[in-house]
mmCIF file of N, CA, C and O in Angstrom:
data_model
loop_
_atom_site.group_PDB
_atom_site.id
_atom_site.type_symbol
_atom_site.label_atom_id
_atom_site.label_comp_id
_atom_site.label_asym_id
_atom_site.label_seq_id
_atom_site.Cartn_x
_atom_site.Cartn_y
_atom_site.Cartn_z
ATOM 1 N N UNK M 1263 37.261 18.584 29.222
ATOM 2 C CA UNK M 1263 37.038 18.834 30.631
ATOM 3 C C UNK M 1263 38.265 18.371 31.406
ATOM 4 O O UNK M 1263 38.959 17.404 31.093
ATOM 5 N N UNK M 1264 38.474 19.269 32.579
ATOM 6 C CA UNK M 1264 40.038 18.566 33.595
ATOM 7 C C UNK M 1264 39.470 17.542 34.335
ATOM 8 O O UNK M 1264 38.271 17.342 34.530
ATOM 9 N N UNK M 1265 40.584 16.803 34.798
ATOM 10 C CA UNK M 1265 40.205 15.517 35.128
ATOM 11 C C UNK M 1265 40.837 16.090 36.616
ATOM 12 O O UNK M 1265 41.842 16.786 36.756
ATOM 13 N N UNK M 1266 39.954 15.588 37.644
ATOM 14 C CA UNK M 1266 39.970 16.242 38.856
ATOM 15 C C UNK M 1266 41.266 15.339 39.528
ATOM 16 O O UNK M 1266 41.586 14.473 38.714
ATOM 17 N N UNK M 1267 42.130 15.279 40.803
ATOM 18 C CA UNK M 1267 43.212 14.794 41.622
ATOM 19 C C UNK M 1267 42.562 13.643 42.546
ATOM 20 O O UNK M 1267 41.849 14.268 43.330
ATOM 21 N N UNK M 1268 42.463 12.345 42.822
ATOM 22 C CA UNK M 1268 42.221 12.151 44.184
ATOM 23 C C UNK M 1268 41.872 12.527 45.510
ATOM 24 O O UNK M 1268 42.749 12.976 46.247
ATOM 25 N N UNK M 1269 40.795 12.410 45.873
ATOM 26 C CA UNK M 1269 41.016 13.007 47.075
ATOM 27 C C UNK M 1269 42.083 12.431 48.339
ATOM 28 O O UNK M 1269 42.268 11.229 48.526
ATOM 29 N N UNK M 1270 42.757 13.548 49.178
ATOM 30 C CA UNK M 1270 43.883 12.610 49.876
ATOM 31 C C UNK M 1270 43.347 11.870 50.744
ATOM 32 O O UNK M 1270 43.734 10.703 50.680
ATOM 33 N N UNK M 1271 42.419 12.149 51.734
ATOM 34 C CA UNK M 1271 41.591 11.136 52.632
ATOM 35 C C UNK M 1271 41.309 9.825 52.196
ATOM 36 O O UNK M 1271 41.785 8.785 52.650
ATOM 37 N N UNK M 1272 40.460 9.963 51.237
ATOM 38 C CA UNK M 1272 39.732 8.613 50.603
ATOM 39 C C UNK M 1272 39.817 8.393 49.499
ATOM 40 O O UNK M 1272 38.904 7.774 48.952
ATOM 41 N N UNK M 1273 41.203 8.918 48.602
ATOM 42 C CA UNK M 1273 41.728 8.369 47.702
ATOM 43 C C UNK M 1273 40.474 8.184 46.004
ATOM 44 O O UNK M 1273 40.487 7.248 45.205
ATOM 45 N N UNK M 1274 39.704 9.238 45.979
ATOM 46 C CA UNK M 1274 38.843 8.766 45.466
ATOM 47 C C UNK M 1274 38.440 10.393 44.515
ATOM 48 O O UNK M 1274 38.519 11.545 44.942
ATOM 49 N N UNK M 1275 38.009 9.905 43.132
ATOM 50 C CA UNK M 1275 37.683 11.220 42.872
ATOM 51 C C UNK M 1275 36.504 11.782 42.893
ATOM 52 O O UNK M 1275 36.352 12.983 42.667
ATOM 53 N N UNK M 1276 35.208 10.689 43.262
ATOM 54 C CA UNK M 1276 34.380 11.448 43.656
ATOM 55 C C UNK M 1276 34.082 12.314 44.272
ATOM 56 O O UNK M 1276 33.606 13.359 43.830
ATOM 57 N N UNK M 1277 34.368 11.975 45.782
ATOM 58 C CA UNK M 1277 34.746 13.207 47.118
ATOM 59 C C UNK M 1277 35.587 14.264 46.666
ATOM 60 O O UNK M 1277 35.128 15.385 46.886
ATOM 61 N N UNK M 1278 36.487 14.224 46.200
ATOM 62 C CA UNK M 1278 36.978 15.586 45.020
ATOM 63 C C UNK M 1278 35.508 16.520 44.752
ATOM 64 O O UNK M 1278 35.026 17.517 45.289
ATOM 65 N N UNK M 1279 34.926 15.230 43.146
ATOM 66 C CA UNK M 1279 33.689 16.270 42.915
ATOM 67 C C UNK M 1279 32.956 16.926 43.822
ATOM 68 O O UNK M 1279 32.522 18.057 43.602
ATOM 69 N N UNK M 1280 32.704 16.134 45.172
ATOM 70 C CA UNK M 1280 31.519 16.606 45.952
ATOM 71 C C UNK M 1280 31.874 17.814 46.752
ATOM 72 O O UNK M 1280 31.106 18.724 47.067
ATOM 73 N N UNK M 1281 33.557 17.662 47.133
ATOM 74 C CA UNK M 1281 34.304 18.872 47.607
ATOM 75 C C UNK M 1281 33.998 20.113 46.932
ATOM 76 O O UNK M 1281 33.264 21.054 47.233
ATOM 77 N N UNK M 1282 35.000 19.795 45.613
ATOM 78 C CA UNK M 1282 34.381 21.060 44.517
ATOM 79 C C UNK M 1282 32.959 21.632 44.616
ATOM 80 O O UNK M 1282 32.687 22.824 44.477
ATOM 81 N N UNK M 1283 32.017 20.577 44.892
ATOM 82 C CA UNK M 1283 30.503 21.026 44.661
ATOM 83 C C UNK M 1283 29.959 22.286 45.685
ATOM 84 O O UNK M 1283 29.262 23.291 45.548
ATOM 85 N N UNK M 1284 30.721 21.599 46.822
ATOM 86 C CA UNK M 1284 30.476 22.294 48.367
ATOM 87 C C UNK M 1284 31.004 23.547 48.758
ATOM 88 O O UNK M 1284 30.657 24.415 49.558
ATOM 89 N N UNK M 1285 32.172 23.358 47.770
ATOM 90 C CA UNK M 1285 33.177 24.627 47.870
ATOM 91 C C UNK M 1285 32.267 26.194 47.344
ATOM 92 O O UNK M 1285 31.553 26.333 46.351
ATOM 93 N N UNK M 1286 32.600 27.166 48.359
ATOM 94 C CA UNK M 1286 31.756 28.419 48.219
ATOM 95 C C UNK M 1286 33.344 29.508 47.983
ATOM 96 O O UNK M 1286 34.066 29.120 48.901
ATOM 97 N N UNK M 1287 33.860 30.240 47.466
ATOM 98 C CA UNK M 1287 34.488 31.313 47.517
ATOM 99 C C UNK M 1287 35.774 31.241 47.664
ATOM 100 O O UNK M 1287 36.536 32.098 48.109
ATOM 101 N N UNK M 1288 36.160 29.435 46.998
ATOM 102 C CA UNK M 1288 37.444 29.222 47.415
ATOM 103 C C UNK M 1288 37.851 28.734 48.251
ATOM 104 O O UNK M 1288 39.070 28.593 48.343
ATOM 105 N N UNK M 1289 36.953 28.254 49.252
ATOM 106 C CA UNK M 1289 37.600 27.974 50.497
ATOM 107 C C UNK M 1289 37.364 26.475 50.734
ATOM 108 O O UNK M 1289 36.501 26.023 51.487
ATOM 109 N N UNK M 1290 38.359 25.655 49.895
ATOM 110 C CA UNK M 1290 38.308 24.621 49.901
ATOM 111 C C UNK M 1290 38.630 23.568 51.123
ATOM 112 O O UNK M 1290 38.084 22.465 51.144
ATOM 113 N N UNK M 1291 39.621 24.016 52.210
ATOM 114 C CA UNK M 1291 39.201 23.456 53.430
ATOM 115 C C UNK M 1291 38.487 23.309 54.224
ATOM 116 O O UNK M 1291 38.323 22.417 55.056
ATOM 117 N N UNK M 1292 37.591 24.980 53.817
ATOM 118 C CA UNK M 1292 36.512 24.684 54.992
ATOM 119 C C UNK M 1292 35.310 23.337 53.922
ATOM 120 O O UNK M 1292 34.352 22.928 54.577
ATOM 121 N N UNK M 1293 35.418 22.838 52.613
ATOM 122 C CA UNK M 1293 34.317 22.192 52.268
ATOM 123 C C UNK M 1293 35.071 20.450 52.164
ATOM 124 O O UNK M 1293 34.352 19.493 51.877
ATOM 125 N N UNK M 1294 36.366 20.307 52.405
ATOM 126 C CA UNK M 1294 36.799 19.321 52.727
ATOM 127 C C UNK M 1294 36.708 19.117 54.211
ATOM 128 O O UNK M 1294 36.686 17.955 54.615
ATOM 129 N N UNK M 1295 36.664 19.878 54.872
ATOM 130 C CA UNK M 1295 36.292 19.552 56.595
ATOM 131 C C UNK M 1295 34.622 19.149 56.591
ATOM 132 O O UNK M 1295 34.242 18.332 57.429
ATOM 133 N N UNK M 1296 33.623 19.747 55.619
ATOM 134 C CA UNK M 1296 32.444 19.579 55.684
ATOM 135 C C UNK M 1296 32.024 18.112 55.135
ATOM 136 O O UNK M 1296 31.351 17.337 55.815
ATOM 137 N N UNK M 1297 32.551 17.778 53.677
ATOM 138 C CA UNK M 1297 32.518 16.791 53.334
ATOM 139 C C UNK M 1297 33.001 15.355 54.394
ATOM 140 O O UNK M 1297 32.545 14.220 54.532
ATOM 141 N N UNK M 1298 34.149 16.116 55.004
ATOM 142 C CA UNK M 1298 35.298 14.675 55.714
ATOM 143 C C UNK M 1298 33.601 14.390 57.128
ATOM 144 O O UNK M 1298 33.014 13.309 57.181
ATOM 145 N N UNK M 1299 33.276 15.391 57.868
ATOM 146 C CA UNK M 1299 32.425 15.135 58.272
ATOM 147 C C UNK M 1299 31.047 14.774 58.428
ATOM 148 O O UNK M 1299 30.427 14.577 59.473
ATOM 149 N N UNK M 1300 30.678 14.720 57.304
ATOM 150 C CA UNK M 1300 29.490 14.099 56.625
ATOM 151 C C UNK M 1300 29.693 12.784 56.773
ATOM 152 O O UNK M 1300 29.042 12.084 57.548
ATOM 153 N N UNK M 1301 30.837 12.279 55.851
ATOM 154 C CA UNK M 1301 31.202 10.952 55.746
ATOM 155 C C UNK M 1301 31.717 9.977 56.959
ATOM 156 O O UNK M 1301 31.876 8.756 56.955
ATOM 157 N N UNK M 1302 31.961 11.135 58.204
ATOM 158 C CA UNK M 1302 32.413 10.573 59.196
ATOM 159 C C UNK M 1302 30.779 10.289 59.821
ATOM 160 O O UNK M 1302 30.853 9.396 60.665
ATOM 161 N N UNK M 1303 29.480 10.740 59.667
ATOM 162 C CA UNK M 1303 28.713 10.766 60.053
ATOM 163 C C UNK M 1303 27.946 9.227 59.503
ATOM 164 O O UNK M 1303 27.447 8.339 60.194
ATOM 165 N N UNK M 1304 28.060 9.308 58.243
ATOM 166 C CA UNK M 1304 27.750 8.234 57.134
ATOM 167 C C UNK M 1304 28.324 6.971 57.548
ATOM 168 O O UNK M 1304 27.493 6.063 57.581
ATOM 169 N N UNK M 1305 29.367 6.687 57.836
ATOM 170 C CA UNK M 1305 29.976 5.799 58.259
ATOM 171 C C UNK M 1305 29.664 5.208 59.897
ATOM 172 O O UNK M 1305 29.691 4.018 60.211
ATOM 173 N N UNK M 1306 29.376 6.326 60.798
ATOM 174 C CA UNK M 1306 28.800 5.642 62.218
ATOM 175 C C UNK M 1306 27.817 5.542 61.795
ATOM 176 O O UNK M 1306 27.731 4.335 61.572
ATOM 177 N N UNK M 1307 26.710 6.104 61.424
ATOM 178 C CA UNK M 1307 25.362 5.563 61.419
ATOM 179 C C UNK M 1307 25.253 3.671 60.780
ATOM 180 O O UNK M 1307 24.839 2.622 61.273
ATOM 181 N N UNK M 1308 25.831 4.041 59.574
ATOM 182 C CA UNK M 1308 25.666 2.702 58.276
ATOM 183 C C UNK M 1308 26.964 1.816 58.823
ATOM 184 O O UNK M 1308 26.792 0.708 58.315
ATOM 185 N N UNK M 1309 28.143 1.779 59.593
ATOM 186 C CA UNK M 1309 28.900 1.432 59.621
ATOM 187 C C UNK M 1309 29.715 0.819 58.041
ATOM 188 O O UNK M 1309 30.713 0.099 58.002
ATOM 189 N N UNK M 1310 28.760 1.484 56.581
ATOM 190 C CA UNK M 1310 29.896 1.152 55.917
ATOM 191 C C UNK M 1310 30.924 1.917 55.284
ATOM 192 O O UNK M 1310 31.616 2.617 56.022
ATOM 193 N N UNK M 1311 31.144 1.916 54.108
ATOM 194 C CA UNK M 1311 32.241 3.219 53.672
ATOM 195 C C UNK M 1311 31.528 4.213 53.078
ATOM 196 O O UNK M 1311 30.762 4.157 52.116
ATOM 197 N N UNK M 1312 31.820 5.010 53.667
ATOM 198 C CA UNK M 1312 31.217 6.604 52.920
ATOM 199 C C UNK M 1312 30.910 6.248 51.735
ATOM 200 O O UNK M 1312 29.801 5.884 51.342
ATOM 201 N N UNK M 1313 32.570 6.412 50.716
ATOM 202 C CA UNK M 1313 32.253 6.582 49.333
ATOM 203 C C UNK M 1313 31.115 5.700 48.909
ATOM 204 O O UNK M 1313 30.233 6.175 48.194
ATOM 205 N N UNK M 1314 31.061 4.132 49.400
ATOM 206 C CA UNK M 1314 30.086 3.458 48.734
ATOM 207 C C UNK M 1314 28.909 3.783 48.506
ATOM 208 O O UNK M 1314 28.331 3.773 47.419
ATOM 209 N N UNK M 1315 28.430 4.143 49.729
ATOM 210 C CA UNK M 1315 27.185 4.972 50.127
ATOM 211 C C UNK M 1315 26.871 6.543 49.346
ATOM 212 O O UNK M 1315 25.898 6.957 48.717
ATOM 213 N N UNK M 1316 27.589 6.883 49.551
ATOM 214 C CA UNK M 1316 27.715 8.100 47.972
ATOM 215 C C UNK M 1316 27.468 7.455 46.533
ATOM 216 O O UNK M 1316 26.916 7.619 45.446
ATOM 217 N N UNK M 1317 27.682 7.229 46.738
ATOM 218 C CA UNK M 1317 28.068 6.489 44.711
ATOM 219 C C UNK M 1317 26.311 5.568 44.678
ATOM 220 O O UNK M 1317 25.741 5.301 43.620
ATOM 221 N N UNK M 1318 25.921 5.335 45.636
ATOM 222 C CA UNK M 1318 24.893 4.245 45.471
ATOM 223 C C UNK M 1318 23.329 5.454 45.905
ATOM 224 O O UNK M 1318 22.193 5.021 45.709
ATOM 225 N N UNK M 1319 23.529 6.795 46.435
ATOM 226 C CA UNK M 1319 23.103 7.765 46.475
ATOM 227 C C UNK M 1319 22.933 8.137 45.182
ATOM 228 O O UNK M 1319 21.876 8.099 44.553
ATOM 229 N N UNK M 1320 24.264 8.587 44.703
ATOM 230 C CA UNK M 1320 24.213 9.132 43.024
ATOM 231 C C UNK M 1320 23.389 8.369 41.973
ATOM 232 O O UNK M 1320 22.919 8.980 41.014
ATOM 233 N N UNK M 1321 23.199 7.016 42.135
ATOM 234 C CA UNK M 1321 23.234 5.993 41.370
ATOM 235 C C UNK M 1321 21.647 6.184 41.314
ATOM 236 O O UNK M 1321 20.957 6.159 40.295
ATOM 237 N N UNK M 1322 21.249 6.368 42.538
ATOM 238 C CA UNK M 1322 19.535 6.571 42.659
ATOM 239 C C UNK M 1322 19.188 7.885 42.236
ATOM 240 O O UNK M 1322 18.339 7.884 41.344
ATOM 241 N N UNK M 1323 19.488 8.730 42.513
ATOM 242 C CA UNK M 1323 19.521 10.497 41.838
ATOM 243 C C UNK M 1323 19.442 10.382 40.282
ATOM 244 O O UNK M 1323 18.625 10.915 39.531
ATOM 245 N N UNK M 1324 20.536 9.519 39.965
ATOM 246 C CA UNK M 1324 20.619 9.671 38.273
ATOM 247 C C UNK M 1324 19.558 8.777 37.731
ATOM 248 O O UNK M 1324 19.421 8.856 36.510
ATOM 249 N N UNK M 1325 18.692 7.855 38.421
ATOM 250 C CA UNK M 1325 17.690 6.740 37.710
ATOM 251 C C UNK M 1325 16.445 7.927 37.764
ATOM 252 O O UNK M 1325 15.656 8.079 36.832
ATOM 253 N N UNK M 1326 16.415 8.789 39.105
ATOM 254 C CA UNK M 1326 15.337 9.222 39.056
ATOM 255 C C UNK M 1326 15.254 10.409 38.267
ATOM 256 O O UNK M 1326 14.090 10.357 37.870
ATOM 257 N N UNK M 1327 15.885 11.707 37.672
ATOM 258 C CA UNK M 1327 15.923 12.157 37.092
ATOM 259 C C UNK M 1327 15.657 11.516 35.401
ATOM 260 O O UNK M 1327 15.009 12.238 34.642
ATOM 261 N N UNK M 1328 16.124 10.309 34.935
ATOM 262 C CA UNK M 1328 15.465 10.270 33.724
ATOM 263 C C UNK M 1328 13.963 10.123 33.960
ATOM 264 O O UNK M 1328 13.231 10.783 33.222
ATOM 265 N N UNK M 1329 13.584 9.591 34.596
ATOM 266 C CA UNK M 1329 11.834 9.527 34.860
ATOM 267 C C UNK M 1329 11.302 11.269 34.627
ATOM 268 O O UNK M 1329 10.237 11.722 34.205
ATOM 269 N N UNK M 1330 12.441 11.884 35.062
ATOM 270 C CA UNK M 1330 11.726 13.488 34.976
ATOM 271 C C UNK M 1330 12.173 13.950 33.745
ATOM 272 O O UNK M 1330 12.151 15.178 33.667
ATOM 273 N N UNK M 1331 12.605 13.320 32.679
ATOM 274 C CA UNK M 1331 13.062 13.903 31.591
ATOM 275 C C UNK M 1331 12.033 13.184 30.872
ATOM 276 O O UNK M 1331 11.921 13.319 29.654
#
């Protein structure tokens, strides 16, 4: 499998994945503008860092899916 780039904002390769995820037809700015604003959203509400808050999202997604396996 390729190993995805950093993202340049937040330096991180998750937000990469989630970019990629969001991305429809190629149009990867418009799903890095979507993502950048999510996280800008994530961050006023929680005042903490996006990514953390992502990753601790994922972290609960992936516990609950083995329960469904």
């Amino acid at each position: 499998k390729r190993d995805v780039l950093p993202d340049p904002m937040y330096n991180s390769k998750v937000s990469t994945k989630l970019t990629n995820q969001v991305m429809q037809d190629g149009k990867k700015g418009t799903a890095q503008s979507i993502v950048y604003e999510a996280f800008d959203i994530v961050k006023e509400k929680t005042g903490a860092a996006p990514e953390e808050i992502f990753t601790q999202a994922e972290d609960v997604l992936k516990g609950a899916t083995k329960w469904v396996k």
